[in-house]
Short mmCIF file of C-alpha atoms and ligand atoms in Angstrom, two decimals:
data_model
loop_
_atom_site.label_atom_id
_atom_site.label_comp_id
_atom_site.label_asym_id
_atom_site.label_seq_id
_atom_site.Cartn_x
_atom_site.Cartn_y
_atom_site.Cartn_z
CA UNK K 1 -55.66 -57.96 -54.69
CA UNK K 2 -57.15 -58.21 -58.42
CA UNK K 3 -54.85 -59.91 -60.88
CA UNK K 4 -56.04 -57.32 -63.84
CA UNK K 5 -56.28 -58.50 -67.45
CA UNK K 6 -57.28 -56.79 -70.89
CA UNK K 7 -58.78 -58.61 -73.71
CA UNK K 8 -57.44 -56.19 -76.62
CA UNK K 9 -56.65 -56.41 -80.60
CA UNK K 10 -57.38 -53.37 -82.68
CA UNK K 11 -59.01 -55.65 -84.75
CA UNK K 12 -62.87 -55.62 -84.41
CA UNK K 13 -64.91 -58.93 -84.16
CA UNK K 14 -62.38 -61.28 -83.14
CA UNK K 15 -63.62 -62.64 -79.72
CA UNK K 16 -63.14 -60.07 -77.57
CA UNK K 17 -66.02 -59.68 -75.90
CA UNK K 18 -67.19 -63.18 -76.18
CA UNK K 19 -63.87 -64.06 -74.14
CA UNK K 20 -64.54 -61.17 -71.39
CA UNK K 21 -67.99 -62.66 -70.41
CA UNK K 22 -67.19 -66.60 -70.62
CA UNK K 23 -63.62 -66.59 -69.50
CA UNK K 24 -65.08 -64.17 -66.61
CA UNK K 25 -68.14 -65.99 -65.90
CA UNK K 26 -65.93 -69.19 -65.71
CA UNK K 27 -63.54 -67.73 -63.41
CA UNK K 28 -66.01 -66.53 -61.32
CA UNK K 29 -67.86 -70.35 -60.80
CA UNK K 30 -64.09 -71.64 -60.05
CA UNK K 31 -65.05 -69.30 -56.53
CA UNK K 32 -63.17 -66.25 -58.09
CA UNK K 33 -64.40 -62.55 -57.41
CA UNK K 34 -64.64 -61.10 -60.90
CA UNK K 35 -65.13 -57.63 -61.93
CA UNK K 36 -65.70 -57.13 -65.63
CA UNK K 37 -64.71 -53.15 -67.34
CA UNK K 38 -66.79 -52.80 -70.07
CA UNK K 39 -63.98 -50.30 -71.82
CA UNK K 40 -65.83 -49.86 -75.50
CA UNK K 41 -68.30 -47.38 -76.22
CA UNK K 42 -69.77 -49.58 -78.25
CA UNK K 43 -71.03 -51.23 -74.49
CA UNK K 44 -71.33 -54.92 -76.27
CA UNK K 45 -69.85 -56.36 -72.81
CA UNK K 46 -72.82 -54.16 -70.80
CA UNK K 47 -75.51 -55.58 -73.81
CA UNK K 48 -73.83 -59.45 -73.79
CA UNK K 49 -74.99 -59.42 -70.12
CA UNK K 50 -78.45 -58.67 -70.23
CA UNK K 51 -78.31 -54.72 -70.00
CA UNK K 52 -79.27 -54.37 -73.14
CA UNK K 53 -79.77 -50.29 -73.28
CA UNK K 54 -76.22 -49.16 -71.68
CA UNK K 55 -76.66 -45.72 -73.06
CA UNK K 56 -79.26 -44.96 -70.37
CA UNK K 57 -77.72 -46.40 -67.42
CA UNK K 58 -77.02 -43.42 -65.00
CA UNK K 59 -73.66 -44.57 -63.67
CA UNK K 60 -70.96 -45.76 -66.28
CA UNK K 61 -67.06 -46.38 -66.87
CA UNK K 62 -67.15 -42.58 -68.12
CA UNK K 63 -68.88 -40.93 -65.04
CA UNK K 64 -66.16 -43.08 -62.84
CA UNK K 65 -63.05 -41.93 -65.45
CA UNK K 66 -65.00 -38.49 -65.07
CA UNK K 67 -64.75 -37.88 -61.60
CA UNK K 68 -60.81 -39.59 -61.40
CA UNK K 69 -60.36 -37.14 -64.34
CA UNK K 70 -61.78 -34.12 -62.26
CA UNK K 71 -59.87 -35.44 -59.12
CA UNK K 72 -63.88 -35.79 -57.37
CA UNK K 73 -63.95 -38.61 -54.38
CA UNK K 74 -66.42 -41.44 -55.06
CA UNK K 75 -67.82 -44.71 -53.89
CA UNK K 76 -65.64 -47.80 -55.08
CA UNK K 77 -68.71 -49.81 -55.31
CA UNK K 78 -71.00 -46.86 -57.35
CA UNK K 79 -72.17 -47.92 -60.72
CA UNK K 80 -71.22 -51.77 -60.15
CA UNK K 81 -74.06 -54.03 -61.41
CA UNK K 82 -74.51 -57.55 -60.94
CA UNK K 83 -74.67 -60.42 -63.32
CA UNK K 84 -76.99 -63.54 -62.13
CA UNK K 85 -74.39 -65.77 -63.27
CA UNK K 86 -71.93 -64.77 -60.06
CA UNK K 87 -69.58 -61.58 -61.85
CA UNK K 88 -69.90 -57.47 -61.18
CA UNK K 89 -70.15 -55.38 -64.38
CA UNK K 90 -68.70 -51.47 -64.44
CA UNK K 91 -70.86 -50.95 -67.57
CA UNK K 92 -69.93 -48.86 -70.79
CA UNK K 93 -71.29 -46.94 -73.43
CA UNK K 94 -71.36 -44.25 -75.93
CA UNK K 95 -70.12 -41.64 -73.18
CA UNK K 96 -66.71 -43.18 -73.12
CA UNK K 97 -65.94 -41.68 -76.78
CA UNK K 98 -66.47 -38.06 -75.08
CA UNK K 99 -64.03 -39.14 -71.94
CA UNK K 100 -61.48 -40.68 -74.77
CA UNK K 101 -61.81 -37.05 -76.23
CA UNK K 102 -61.41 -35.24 -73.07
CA UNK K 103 -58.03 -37.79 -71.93
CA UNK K 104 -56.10 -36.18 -74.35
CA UNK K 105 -56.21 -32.74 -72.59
CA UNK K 106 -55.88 -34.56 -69.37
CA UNK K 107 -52.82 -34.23 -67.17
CA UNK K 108 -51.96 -38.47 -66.51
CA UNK K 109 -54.02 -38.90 -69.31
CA UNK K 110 -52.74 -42.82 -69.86
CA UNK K 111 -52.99 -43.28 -66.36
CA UNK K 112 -56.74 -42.50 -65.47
CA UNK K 113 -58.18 -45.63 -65.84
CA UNK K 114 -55.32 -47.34 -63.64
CA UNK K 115 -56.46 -44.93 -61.32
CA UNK K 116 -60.10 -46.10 -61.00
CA UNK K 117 -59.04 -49.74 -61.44
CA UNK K 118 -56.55 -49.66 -58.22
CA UNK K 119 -59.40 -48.18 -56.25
CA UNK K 120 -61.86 -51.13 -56.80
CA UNK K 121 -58.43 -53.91 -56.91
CA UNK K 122 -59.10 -55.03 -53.33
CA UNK K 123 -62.85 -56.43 -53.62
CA UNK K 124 -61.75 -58.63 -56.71
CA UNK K 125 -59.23 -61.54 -57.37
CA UNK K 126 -59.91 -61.12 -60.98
CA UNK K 127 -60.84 -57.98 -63.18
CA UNK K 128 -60.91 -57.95 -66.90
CA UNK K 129 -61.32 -55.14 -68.96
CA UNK K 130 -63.23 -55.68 -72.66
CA UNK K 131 -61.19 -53.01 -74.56
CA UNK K 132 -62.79 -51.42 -77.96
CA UNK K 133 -61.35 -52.29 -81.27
CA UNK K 134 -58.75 -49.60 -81.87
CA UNK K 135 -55.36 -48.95 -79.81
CA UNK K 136 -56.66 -45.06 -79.10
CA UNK K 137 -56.36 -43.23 -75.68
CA UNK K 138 -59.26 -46.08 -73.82
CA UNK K 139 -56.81 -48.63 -75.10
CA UNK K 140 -53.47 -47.36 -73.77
CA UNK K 141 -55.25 -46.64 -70.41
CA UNK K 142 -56.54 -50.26 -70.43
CA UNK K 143 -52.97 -51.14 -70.92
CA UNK K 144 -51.55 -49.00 -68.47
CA UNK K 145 -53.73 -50.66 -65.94
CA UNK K 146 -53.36 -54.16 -66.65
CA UNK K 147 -51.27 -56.91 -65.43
CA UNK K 148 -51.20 -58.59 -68.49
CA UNK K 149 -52.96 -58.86 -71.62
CA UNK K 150 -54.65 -61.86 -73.72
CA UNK K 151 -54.59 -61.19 -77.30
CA UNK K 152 -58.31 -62.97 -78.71
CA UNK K 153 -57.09 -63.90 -82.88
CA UNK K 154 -60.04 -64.89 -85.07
CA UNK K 155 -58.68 -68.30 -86.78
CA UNK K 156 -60.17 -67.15 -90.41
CA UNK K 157 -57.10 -64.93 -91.48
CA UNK K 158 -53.37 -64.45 -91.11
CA UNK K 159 -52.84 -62.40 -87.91
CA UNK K 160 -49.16 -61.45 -88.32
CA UNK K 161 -49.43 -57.28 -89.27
CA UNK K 162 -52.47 -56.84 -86.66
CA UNK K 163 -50.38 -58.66 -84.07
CA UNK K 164 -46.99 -56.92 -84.63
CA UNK K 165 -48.45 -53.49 -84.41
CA UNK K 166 -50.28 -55.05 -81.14
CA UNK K 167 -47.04 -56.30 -79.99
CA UNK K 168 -45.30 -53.10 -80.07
CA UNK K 169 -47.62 -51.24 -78.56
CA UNK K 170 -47.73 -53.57 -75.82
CA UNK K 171 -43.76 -52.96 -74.99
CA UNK K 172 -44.18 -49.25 -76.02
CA UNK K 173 -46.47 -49.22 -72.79
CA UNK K 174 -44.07 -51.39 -70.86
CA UNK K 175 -41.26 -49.52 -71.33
CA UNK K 176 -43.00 -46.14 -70.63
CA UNK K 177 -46.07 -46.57 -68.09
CA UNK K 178 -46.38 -49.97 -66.98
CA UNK K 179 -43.05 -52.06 -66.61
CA UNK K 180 -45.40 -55.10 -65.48
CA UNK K 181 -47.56 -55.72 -68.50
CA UNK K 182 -46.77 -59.20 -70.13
CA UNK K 183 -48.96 -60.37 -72.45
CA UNK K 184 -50.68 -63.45 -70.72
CA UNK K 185 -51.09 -65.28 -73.65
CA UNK K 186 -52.98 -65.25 -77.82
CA UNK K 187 -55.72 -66.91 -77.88
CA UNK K 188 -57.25 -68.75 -81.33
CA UNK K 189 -60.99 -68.06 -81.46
CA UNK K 190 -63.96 -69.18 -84.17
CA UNK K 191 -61.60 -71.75 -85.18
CA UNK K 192 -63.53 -74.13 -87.77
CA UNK K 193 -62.19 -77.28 -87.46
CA UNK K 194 -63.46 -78.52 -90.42
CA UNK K 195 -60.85 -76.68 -92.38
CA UNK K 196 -56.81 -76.94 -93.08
CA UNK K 197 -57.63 -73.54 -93.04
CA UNK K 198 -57.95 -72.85 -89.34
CA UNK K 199 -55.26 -75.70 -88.90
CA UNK K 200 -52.54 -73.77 -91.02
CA UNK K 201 -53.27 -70.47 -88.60
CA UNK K 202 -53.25 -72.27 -85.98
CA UNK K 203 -49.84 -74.00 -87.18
CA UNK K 204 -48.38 -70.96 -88.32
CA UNK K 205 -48.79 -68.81 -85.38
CA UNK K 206 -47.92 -71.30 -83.09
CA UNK K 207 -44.40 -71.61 -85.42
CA UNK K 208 -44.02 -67.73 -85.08
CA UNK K 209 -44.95 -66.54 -82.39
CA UNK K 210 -44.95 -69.49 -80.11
CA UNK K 211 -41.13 -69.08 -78.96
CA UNK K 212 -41.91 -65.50 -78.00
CA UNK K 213 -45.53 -65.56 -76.53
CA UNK K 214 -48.05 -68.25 -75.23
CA UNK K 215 -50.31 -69.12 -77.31
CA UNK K 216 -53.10 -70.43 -75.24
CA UNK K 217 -53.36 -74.33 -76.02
CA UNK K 218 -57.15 -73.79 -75.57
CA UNK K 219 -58.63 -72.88 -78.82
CA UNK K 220 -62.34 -71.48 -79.47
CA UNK K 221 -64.33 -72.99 -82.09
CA UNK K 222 -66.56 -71.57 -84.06
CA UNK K 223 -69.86 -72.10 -83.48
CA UNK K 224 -73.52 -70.14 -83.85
CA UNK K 225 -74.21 -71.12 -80.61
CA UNK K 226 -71.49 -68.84 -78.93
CA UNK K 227 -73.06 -66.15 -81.27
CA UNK K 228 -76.33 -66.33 -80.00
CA UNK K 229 -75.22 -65.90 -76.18
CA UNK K 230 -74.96 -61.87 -76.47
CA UNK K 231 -78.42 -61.63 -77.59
CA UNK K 232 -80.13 -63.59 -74.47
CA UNK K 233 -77.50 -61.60 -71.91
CA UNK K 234 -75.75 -65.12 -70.59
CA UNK K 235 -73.36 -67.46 -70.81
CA UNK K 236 -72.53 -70.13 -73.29
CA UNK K 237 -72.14 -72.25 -70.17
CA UNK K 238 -75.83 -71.58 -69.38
CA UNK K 239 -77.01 -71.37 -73.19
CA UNK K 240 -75.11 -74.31 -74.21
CA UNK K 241 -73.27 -76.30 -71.35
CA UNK K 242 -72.82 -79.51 -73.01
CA UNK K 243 -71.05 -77.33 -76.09
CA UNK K 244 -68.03 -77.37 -77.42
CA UNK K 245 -67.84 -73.63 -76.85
CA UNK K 246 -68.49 -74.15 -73.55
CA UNK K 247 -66.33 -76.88 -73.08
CA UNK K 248 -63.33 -74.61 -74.58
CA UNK K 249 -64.20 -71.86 -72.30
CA UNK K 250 -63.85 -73.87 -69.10
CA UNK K 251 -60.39 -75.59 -70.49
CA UNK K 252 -58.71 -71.75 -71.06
CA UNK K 253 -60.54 -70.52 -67.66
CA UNK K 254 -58.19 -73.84 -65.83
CA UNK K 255 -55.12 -72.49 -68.10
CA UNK K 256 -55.36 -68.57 -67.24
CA UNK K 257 -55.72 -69.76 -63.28
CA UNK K 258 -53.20 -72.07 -64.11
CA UNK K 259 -51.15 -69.37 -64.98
CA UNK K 260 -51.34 -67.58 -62.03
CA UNK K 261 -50.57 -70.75 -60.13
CA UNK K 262 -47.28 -71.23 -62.06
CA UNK K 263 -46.14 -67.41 -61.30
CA UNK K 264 -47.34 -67.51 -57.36
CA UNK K 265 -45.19 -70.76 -57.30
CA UNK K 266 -42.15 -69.38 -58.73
CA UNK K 267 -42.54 -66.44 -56.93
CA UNK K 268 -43.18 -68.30 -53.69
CA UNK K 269 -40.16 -70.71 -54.94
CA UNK K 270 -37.68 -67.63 -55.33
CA UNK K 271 -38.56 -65.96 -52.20
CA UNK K 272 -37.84 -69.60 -49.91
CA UNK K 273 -34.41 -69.85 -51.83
CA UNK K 274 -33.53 -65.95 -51.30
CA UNK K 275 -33.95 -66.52 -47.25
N1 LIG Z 301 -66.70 -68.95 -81.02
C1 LIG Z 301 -67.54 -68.23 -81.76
N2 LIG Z 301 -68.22 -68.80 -82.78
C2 LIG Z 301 -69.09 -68.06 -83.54
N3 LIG Z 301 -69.33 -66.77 -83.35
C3 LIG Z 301 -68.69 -66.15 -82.35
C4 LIG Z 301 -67.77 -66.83 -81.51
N4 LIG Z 301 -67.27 -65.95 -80.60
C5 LIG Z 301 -67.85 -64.78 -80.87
N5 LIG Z 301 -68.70 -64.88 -81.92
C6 LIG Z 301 -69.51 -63.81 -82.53
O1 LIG Z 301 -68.66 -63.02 -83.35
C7 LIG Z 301 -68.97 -61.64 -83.22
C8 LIG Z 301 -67.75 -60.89 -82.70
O2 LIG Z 301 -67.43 -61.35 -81.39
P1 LIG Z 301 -67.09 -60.32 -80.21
O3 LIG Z 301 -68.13 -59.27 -80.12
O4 LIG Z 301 -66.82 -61.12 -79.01
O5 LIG Z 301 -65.75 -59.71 -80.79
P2 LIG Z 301 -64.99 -58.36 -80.34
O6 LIG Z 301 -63.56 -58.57 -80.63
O7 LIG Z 301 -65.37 -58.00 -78.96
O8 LIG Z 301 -65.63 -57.31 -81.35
P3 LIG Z 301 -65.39 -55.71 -81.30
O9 LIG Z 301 -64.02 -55.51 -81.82
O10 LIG Z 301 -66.45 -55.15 -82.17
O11 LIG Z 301 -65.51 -55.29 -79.88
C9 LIG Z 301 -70.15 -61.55 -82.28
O12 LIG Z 301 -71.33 -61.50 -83.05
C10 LIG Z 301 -70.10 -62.85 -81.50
O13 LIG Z 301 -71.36 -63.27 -81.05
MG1 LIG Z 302 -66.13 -56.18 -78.23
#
């Protein structure tokens, strides 16, 4: 069954999307199943991967939330496209703001999404969902249906207000829908190295936050090469695989399996010493 994960900060532009397709895309060539929720309207996750007009697909994240909303059977596999580069897409696009609209008047409206998500769980060992830059209705269903969460922070400013308000929604959500969600880890992104700058963030959040949350020891740097990828609809490991984007994107792909290693082991280490 799918470990699920959602990439979300209310803040736009900060890696989100970037880190959906190459942390997916890298999972998926470590011999992972990966299904990818493109959760915006904005569909930059659908457009990043080579569907480039999502608005006229005929099967989307909102006819799927649509038909859990109107209680409607459906195929688990409908609407799932496929990425060359080895990872299934449930696209997104403008229709989503309508179902975010329509969720409020919905009975189990922070629970629809889980619903669709647990009905595709079994084909996938990972699914990640690309959440939209604000923590409305799409986000709190995201929430509700994820494992855990990793937290993309763009290097180039002081996170801490974004990231408390983050922060307490996240336990808001644990305490009242999901009791599982942990947030899997922050993750530094367009981090110029050149700069104290980017090394003060980096210092600072670590100082803060790092007693309380992981903060991934991967960091993303910035580079124009990783900004190009969305446009061609691939990969930075196929755009640029000798990169240091690239090379980033494998190292935090080994430390979010790594992850999940760790927790299967103390699981599995807990259950031998409780027989
Ligand atoms: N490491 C990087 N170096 C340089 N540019 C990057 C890097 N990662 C992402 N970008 C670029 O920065 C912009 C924002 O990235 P992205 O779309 O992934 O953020 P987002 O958080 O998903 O944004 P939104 O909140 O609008 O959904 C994009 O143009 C992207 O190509
Ligand atoms: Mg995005």
């Amino acid at each position: 069954m799918a470990k699920v994960i959602a990439l979300a900060n209310q803040k736009g532009g900060v890696g989100k999307t970037t880190t959906a397709v190459n942390l997916g895309i890298g999972l998926a060539t470590e011999g992972n199943r990966v299904l990818l929720l493109d959760a915006d309207a904005q569909g930059n996750l659908t457009d990043s991967l080579g569907f480039h007009e999502p608005d006229n697909l005929p099967v989307s994240l909102a006819t799927m939330l649509q038909k859990c909303m109107a209680e409607e059977a459906y195929d688990p596999e409908e609407g799932i496209l496929q990425h060359h580069e080895g990872v299934d897409l449930m696209p997104g696009n403008i229709e989503l703001s309508a179902v975010e609209v329509a969720l409020v008047n919905t009975m189990s409206r922070e629970t629809i999404l889980r619903g669709y998500v647990d009905s595709v769980k079994d084909n996938y060992d990972y699914i990640l969902i690309d959440c939209m830059p604000s923590m409305g209705m799409m986000t709190i269903n995201a929430l509700a249906a994820a494992d855990s969460v990793i937290i993309p922070v763009q290097a180039h400013y002081l996170p801490a207000k974004g990231m408390t308000q983050l922060l307490q929604t996240v336990a808001r959500v644990r305490r009242q829908i999901n009791k599982k969600l942990v947030v899997e880890g922050v993750l530094l992104t367009m981090v110029d190295s050149r700069t104290n700058f980017a090394k003060d963030i980096s210092f600072v959040l670590r100082r803060d936050y790092g007693d309380k949350l992981r903060v991934f020891q991967t960091e993303i740097p910035l580079s124009i090469r990783a900004a190009e990828t969305s446009a061609r609809g691939k990969s930075i490991y196929s755009h640029d695989p000798n990169g240091q984007v690239a090379k980033a994107y494998v190292s935090l792909t080994r430390e979010v399996q790594g992850i999940g290693s760790e927790r299967r082991q103390t699981r599995q280490h807990k259950a031998d010493h409780s027989r």
